[in-house]
Amino acid sequence: MRTADLTGLPEGVSDALYEEGIEELYPPQAEAVEAGLTDGQSLVAAVPTASGKTLVAELAMLSSVARGGKALYIVPLRALASEKKAEFERWEEFGITVGVSTGNYESTSEWLSSRDIIVATSEKVDSLVRNNASWMDELTCVVSDEVHLVNDRHRGPTLEVTLAKLRRLNPSLQVVALSATVGNAGEVADWLDATLVQSDWRPIDLKMGVHFGNAIMFDDGTQKEVPVAKGDRQAPALVADALDGDDDDDQGSSLVFVNSRRNAESAARRMAGVTDEYITGVERGELAELAAEIRDVSDTETSDNLANAVAKGAAFHHAGLAAEHRTLVEDAFRDRLIKCICATPTLAAGVNTPSRRVIVRDWQRYDGDYGGMKPLEVLEVHQMMGRAGRPGLDPYGEAVLLANDMDTRDELFERYIWADAEDVYSKLAAEPALRTHLLATVASGFAHTREGLLEFLDQTLYATQTDDPARLEQVTDRVLDYLEVNGFIEFDGQTIRATAIGHTVSRLYLDPMSAAEIIDGLEWASKNRNKKLRELEGEVESQPKQQQEPGGFQRASEMATSEDDEPIETDRTYPTALGLFHLVCRTPDMYQLYLKSGDKETYTELCYEREPELLGRVPSEYEDVAFEDWLSALKTAKLLEDWTLEVDEDRITDRYGVGPGDIRGKVETAQWLLGAAERLASELDLDSALAVREAKKRVEYGVRDELLDLAGIRGVGRKRARRLYEAGIETRADLREASKAHVLAALRGRRKTAENILEAAGRKNPSMDDVDESDAPEDAVPEDSGFETAKDRADQQASLGDFE
C-alpha cells in the first residue's frame, strides 16, 4: 500500500511521509490500515521490533485528531515518553500539538486539554483518571506501547486497570496495543475487542545464532567465522568483528547484554580496549567532549568510570546511572559515536537503541526465590535480540548468544532461537495490586458497591484469562475489609464510599498500606509529643536514654550528628528528619536498600542508638522478617540523611553500594512520600506538618536546614549553596545586596552562572560585566584551597558514620 493512498489523515501528512522516504507501507502497517486503523477500529499489533509499530500508532492518532478527537500514547518509561514526544513533534507543522506528562501524580495537568496528542506513562494516566482530569472524556484514541508489560507484577496491573477505565469512560474509544510478538496475542486482542495484526516480517533480515568455538552458527544453517584466541573472551572478539570494515558503512555497532550492573561496567572497560582501535581523530575529540559532559553530571566513581569508557568509544548502561547519563549514552550510540554499549536488560525495554549486532552474553540471572541462577524468559531475550539491525543504516542485523560447549549451544537453540515467546498473564489478582486500584475505583466513582467492583473487574484481562472467578472475589473481599478497617472506605448498606482521607490517599497515588503506615507513624509522634516536650522543659525528669519511650520527639541537636560527629544545632522541637525518612522508607512505595553482609549488626546498633527518633515501636529481634525490614528501611533512611547532611555523592555511592541514579531515585520517591505525609498530617490536623515540609525540602535540595533558602534559588544547588553560605552570603536577600565581586568569587569566577543566579534571586541588574572577583572580601573563599569548602574538608575526615 502506498502512503499516497492513505485517507483520513490531516492535510499534508501523506506528502510529508513521502518526503521522509516512506513511499510504501510495510506489510504489517498495510494490514493494520486494511483492518480499519485510520477509521477508528481497535487493533493489537504484535510485530517484531523495527517493523514499523510507531508509524502504526501515528496513523491511528493522526486520523483520530483529523476526526476532531484527542489521542493518548501510553509508554512504560519516562525516558521513552521524552523520546516519543520529540518524535511526534514533527507533526506540529500540520497543526498537531503534542504534550508530555510523566510526574506529579496529584496534578490533573489541565494544560494538556489544549494538546492533540499526549504522551504519558501508565502511572501518570492512572493518576489523571483518579484526579478526574476533565479532558480524559475527550479521548478518542489511546495507544498502549509495549502492552506485553501487563505481564509485569509491579507495573502490569496499573496498565491493565487504566486501559479498562479508559474504555469505561469512552465506550467508543479506539485502542491500539503494540507489542513484540507474544504467545497469546489473540487473547489480548479479545480482551480489548480488537483485531489482531500479527507478523514476523522485518524490514531487514535478523539472523539469530549461537557463537561456539570460532564461529557463529545461525538459525538459517549458515555460519560465520569469528575466531577467539586462546585465553580471550568471545564478546570482545564479536564486537571487534562487527567493527571490522573498509569504511564507516561496513562498521557496525554492538549491544552486549549482561545480567548485572557490575558486569556491565567491567564488560565496558574491556570493550573500550576494542573500540578504541576503531575511533577516528575527529571522533576522539567528540568523545572527549562527551566524557567531560558525563563527568559534570555527577561527582561519583560511576560517572568517572563511564566517562573513561566513553572516551574510548564504549559505554555501560544500567538503572544505577543518572537519567542524564543514560540520555547522553543513548544519543551518542544512535549517532554511531559510541561503538558498543554493555547493558543490563533495562535497555531492551523500549528505548530506541538499534545496533548491527546484539550479543546476549548472560542468559541467566540470579533469582533468590528460584534459589540460584534462573534462565531468562524467551520474550525478554527476544526483546534484546530485536535491537539488532537498524533500518536505513545496516544491511542486516545479527543476534548472538554465547556457548562454551556443544550441549549449551544446542540448549540455546532449543530454549531461545527456535522457541516462541511465552504467553502473558494478568497479575491483577494480588492484594498489593488490588489495594490501590480498588480504592481508586471507588474514590473516582467507577463503582459504588461490591457487585459494581466485580462488574468493573470483569472488564480486565484477568477476567478474560481466569477459569477461577471466585479467587478474584475472595481477594476483593479481603482488600475491602482492609480498606474499611483503616478508614479509607465506609459501608452504608450495600453502598461503598471513600472517606475524605480515602479520597486524599487515592489522589496522592499512594498504596493504602503506605498511607496507613504514615498515618500510624505521625499519630504515634503526636501522642508522645506532650510527654517529650515536658521532659525537654524539665517538667518531667528525663529518663536514661536506654529507658526512654521511643516517641520520636526531641531536640534534633540531641540526636542528629553531622559527618564529623558535631551536633546539628536547632532550637525547634519536632520529629527529626531521620525519623520521618525512616517512616516513609517503611512503606511499600519505597524500594528499600538490601542488608548486605555485616549490615545487620551495623544497623541494629544504629537502631538502638537513634531509637527515640523512630516513629513507631521497634520490632523484636526475634521477629526476623519484621526486624530486617525495619533495618532495611533504616539503611535507606540513613542514605537520605547523608544526602541532606551534604555528604558527597561519591561517598554515598561507595557507602551504600548504589549508583547516582539510585540516589536520585530514592530522593524523588522520598520527596513524593513526604509531600503525601504533609498532606495527610494537615488533613488529620496532626502537629508535624511543618516538620514534614522541612524534611521534604531538605531531601529535595540535599542540604542542611540553614541552606534551604539559598538552595531553593534556581541554578544554585547543594554545592553552590554551601560555597555562598561559607562566603557569608546566607540568604536570597544577601544575594541581592552583596557585592557582585563577592558573589563571583564565591562561585569560582563563573560569570554566566553568577548572572543567572542573581537574576533568579531577584537582583535588578545581574550583569557581571566589568566585575573583578579580586575586589571581593578576603573571606569570600575559604583560605584552605585543598578542598572547595569546609564541608568538603569535613567529608574527607574519618567518622563513625562511615560504618567501616
mmCIF file with all atom_site columns, N, CA and C in Angstrom, residues 224 239-253 277-278 280 336 356 396:
data_model
loop_
_atom_site.group_PDB
_atom_site.id
_atom_site.type_symbol
_atom_site.label_atom_id
_atom_site.label_alt_id
_atom_site.label_comp_id
_atom_site.label_asym_id
_atom_site.label_entity_id
_atom_site.label_seq_id
_atom_site.pdbx_PDB_ins_code
_atom_site.Cartn_x
_atom_site.Cartn_y
_atom_site.Cartn_z
_atom_site.occupancy
_atom_site.B_iso_or_equiv
_atom_site.pdbx_formal_charge
_atom_site.auth_seq_id
_atom_site.auth_comp_id
_atom_site.auth_asym_id
_atom_site.auth_atom_id
_atom_site.pdbx_PDB_model_num
ATOM 1  N N  . LYS A 1 224 ? 29.354 -18.131 10.378 1.00 0.00 ? 224 LYS A N  1
ATOM 2  C CA . LYS A 1 224 ? 30.271 -17.011 10.169 1.00 0.00 ? 224 LYS A CA 1
ATOM 3  C C  . LYS A 1 224 ? 31.456 -17.204 11.089 1.00 0.00 ? 224 LYS A C  1
ATOM 4  N N  . VAL A 1 239 ? 32.553 -8.083  19.111 1.00 0.00 ? 239 VAL A N  1
ATOM 5  C CA . VAL A 1 239 ? 32.463 -6.628  18.944 1.00 0.00 ? 239 VAL A CA 1
ATOM 6  C C  . VAL A 1 239 ? 33.478 -6.160  17.901 1.00 0.00 ? 239 VAL A C  1
ATOM 7  N N  . ALA A 1 240 ? 34.693 -6.643  17.992 1.00 0.00 ? 240 ALA A N  1
ATOM 8  C CA . ALA A 1 240 ? 35.718 -6.269  17.019 1.00 0.00 ? 240 ALA A CA 1
ATOM 9  C C  . ALA A 1 240 ? 35.334 -6.712  15.610 1.00 0.00 ? 240 ALA A C  1
ATOM 10 N N  . ASP A 1 241 ? 34.762 -7.898  15.494 1.00 0.00 ? 241 ASP A N  1
ATOM 11 C CA . ASP A 1 241 ? 34.353 -8.406  14.177 1.00 0.00 ? 241 ASP A CA 1
ATOM 12 C C  . ASP A 1 241 ? 33.285 -7.507  13.552 1.00 0.00 ? 241 ASP A C  1
ATOM 13 N N  . ALA A 1 242 ? 32.343 -7.019  14.380 1.00 0.00 ? 242 ALA A N  1
ATOM 14 C CA . ALA A 1 242 ? 31.294 -6.141  13.858 1.00 0.00 ? 242 ALA A CA 1
ATOM 15 C C  . ALA A 1 242 ? 31.866 -4.810  13.390 1.00 0.00 ? 242 ALA A C  1
ATOM 16 N N  . LEU A 1 243 ? 32.963 -4.366  14.019 1.00 0.00 ? 243 LEU A N  1
ATOM 17 C CA . LEU A 1 243 ? 33.557 -3.083  13.667 1.00 0.00 ? 243 LEU A CA 1
ATOM 18 C C  . LEU A 1 243 ? 34.525 -3.182  12.499 1.00 0.00 ? 243 LEU A C  1
ATOM 19 N N  . ASP A 1 244 ? 34.965 -4.380  12.164 1.00 0.00 ? 244 ASP A N  1
ATOM 20 C CA . ASP A 1 244 ? 35.885 -4.544  11.032 1.00 0.00 ? 244 ASP A CA 1
ATOM 21 C C  . ASP A 1 244 ? 35.172 -4.193  9.736  1.00 0.00 ? 244 ASP A C  1
ATOM 22 N N  . GLY A 1 245 ? 35.795 -3.376  8.933  1.00 0.00 ? 245 GLY A N  1
ATOM 23 C CA . GLY A 1 245 ? 35.215 -2.997  7.645  1.00 0.00 ? 245 GLY A CA 1
ATOM 24 C C  . GLY A 1 245 ? 36.089 -1.967  6.974  1.00 0.00 ? 245 GLY A C  1
ATOM 25 N N  . ASP A 1 246 ? 35.907 -1.846  5.655  1.00 0.00 ? 246 ASP A N  1
ATOM 26 C CA . ASP A 1 246 ? 36.748 -0.922  4.896  1.00 0.00 ? 246 ASP A CA 1
ATOM 27 C C  . ASP A 1 246 ? 36.320 0.528   5.065  1.00 0.00 ? 246 ASP A C  1
ATOM 28 N N  . ASP A 1 247 ? 35.035 0.763   5.377  1.00 0.00 ? 247 ASP A N  1
ATOM 29 C CA . ASP A 1 247 ? 34.571 2.141   5.547  1.00 0.00 ? 247 ASP A CA 1
ATOM 30 C C  . ASP A 1 247 ? 33.528 2.180   6.648  1.00 0.00 ? 247 ASP A C  1
ATOM 31 N N  . ASP A 1 248 ? 33.020 3.385   6.941  1.00 0.00 ? 248 ASP A N  1
ATOM 32 C CA . ASP A 1 248 ? 32.072 3.560   8.040  1.00 0.00 ? 248 ASP A CA 1
ATOM 33 C C  . ASP A 1 248 ? 30.811 2.739   7.840  1.00 0.00 ? 248 ASP A C  1
ATOM 34 N N  . ASP A 1 249 ? 30.366 2.604   6.572  1.00 0.00 ? 249 ASP A N  1
ATOM 35 C CA . ASP A 1 249 ? 29.118 1.875   6.319  1.00 0.00 ? 249 ASP A CA 1
ATOM 36 C C  . ASP A 1 249 ? 29.267 0.397   6.646  1.00 0.00 ? 249 ASP A C  1
ATOM 37 N N  . ASP A 1 250 ? 30.487 -0.119  6.543  1.00 0.00 ? 250 ASP A N  1
ATOM 38 C CA . ASP A 1 250 ? 30.706 -1.538  6.827  1.00 0.00 ? 250 ASP A CA 1
ATOM 39 C C  . ASP A 1 250 ? 30.893 -1.805  8.313  1.00 0.00 ? 250 ASP A C  1
ATOM 40 N N  . GLN A 1 251 ? 31.169 -0.758  9.094  1.00 0.00 ? 251 GLN A N  1
ATOM 41 C CA . GLN A 1 251 ? 31.400 -0.927  10.520 1.00 0.00 ? 251 GLN A CA 1
ATOM 42 C C  . GLN A 1 251 ? 30.069 -0.904  11.271 1.00 0.00 ? 251 GLN A C  1
ATOM 43 N N  . GLY A 1 252 ? 29.871 -1.871  12.136 1.00 0.00 ? 252 GLY A N  1
ATOM 44 C CA . GLY A 1 252 ? 28.609 -1.973  12.864 1.00 0.00 ? 252 GLY A CA 1
ATOM 45 C C  . GLY A 1 252 ? 28.805 -1.852  14.363 1.00 0.00 ? 252 GLY A C  1
ATOM 46 N N  . SER A 1 253 ? 27.846 -1.226  15.010 1.00 0.00 ? 253 SER A N  1
ATOM 47 C CA . SER A 1 253 ? 27.888 -1.105  16.470 1.00 0.00 ? 253 SER A CA 1
ATOM 48 C C  . SER A 1 253 ? 27.327 -2.367  17.115 1.00 0.00 ? 253 SER A C  1
ATOM 49 N N  . GLU A 1 277 ? 40.427 1.178   19.142 1.00 0.00 ? 277 GLU A N  1
ATOM 50 C CA . GLU A 1 277 ? 41.213 0.985   17.921 1.00 0.00 ? 277 GLU A CA 1
ATOM 51 C C  . GLU A 1 277 ? 40.458 1.402   16.659 1.00 0.00 ? 277 GLU A C  1
ATOM 52 N N  . TYR A 1 278 ? 39.142 1.667   16.802 1.00 0.00 ? 278 TYR A N  1
ATOM 53 C CA . TYR A 1 278 ? 38.326 1.959   15.613 1.00 0.00 ? 278 TYR A CA 1
ATOM 54 C C  . TYR A 1 278 ? 37.827 3.410   15.598 1.00 0.00 ? 278 TYR A C  1
ATOM 55 N N  . THR A 1 280 ? 38.128 7.398   14.916 1.00 0.00 ? 280 THR A N  1
ATOM 56 C CA . THR A 1 280 ? 38.857 8.347   14.086 1.00 0.00 ? 280 THR A CA 1
ATOM 57 C C  . THR A 1 280 ? 39.325 9.519   14.935 1.00 0.00 ? 280 THR A C  1
ATOM 58 N N  . ARG A 1 336 ? 26.166 6.856   16.329 1.00 0.00 ? 336 ARG A N  1
ATOM 59 C CA . ARG A 1 336 ? 27.277 5.977   15.945 1.00 0.00 ? 336 ARG A CA 1
ATOM 60 C C  . ARG A 1 336 ? 28.615 6.472   16.466 1.00 0.00 ? 336 ARG A C  1
ATOM 61 N N  . ARG A 1 356 ? 24.026 -2.982  14.921 1.00 0.00 ? 356 ARG A N  1
ATOM 62 C CA . ARG A 1 356 ? 24.294 -4.018  13.917 1.00 0.00 ? 356 ARG A CA 1
ATOM 63 C C  . ARG A 1 356 ? 24.228 -5.406  14.546 1.00 0.00 ? 356 ARG A C  1
ATOM 64 N N  . TYR A 1 396 ? 21.772 -5.666  7.532  1.00 0.00 ? 396 TYR A N  1
ATOM 65 C CA . TYR A 1 396 ? 21.201 -6.825  8.225  1.00 0.00 ? 396 TYR A CA 1
ATOM 66 C C  . TYR A 1 396 ? 21.467 -6.638  9.717  1.00 0.00 ? 396 TYR A C  1
#
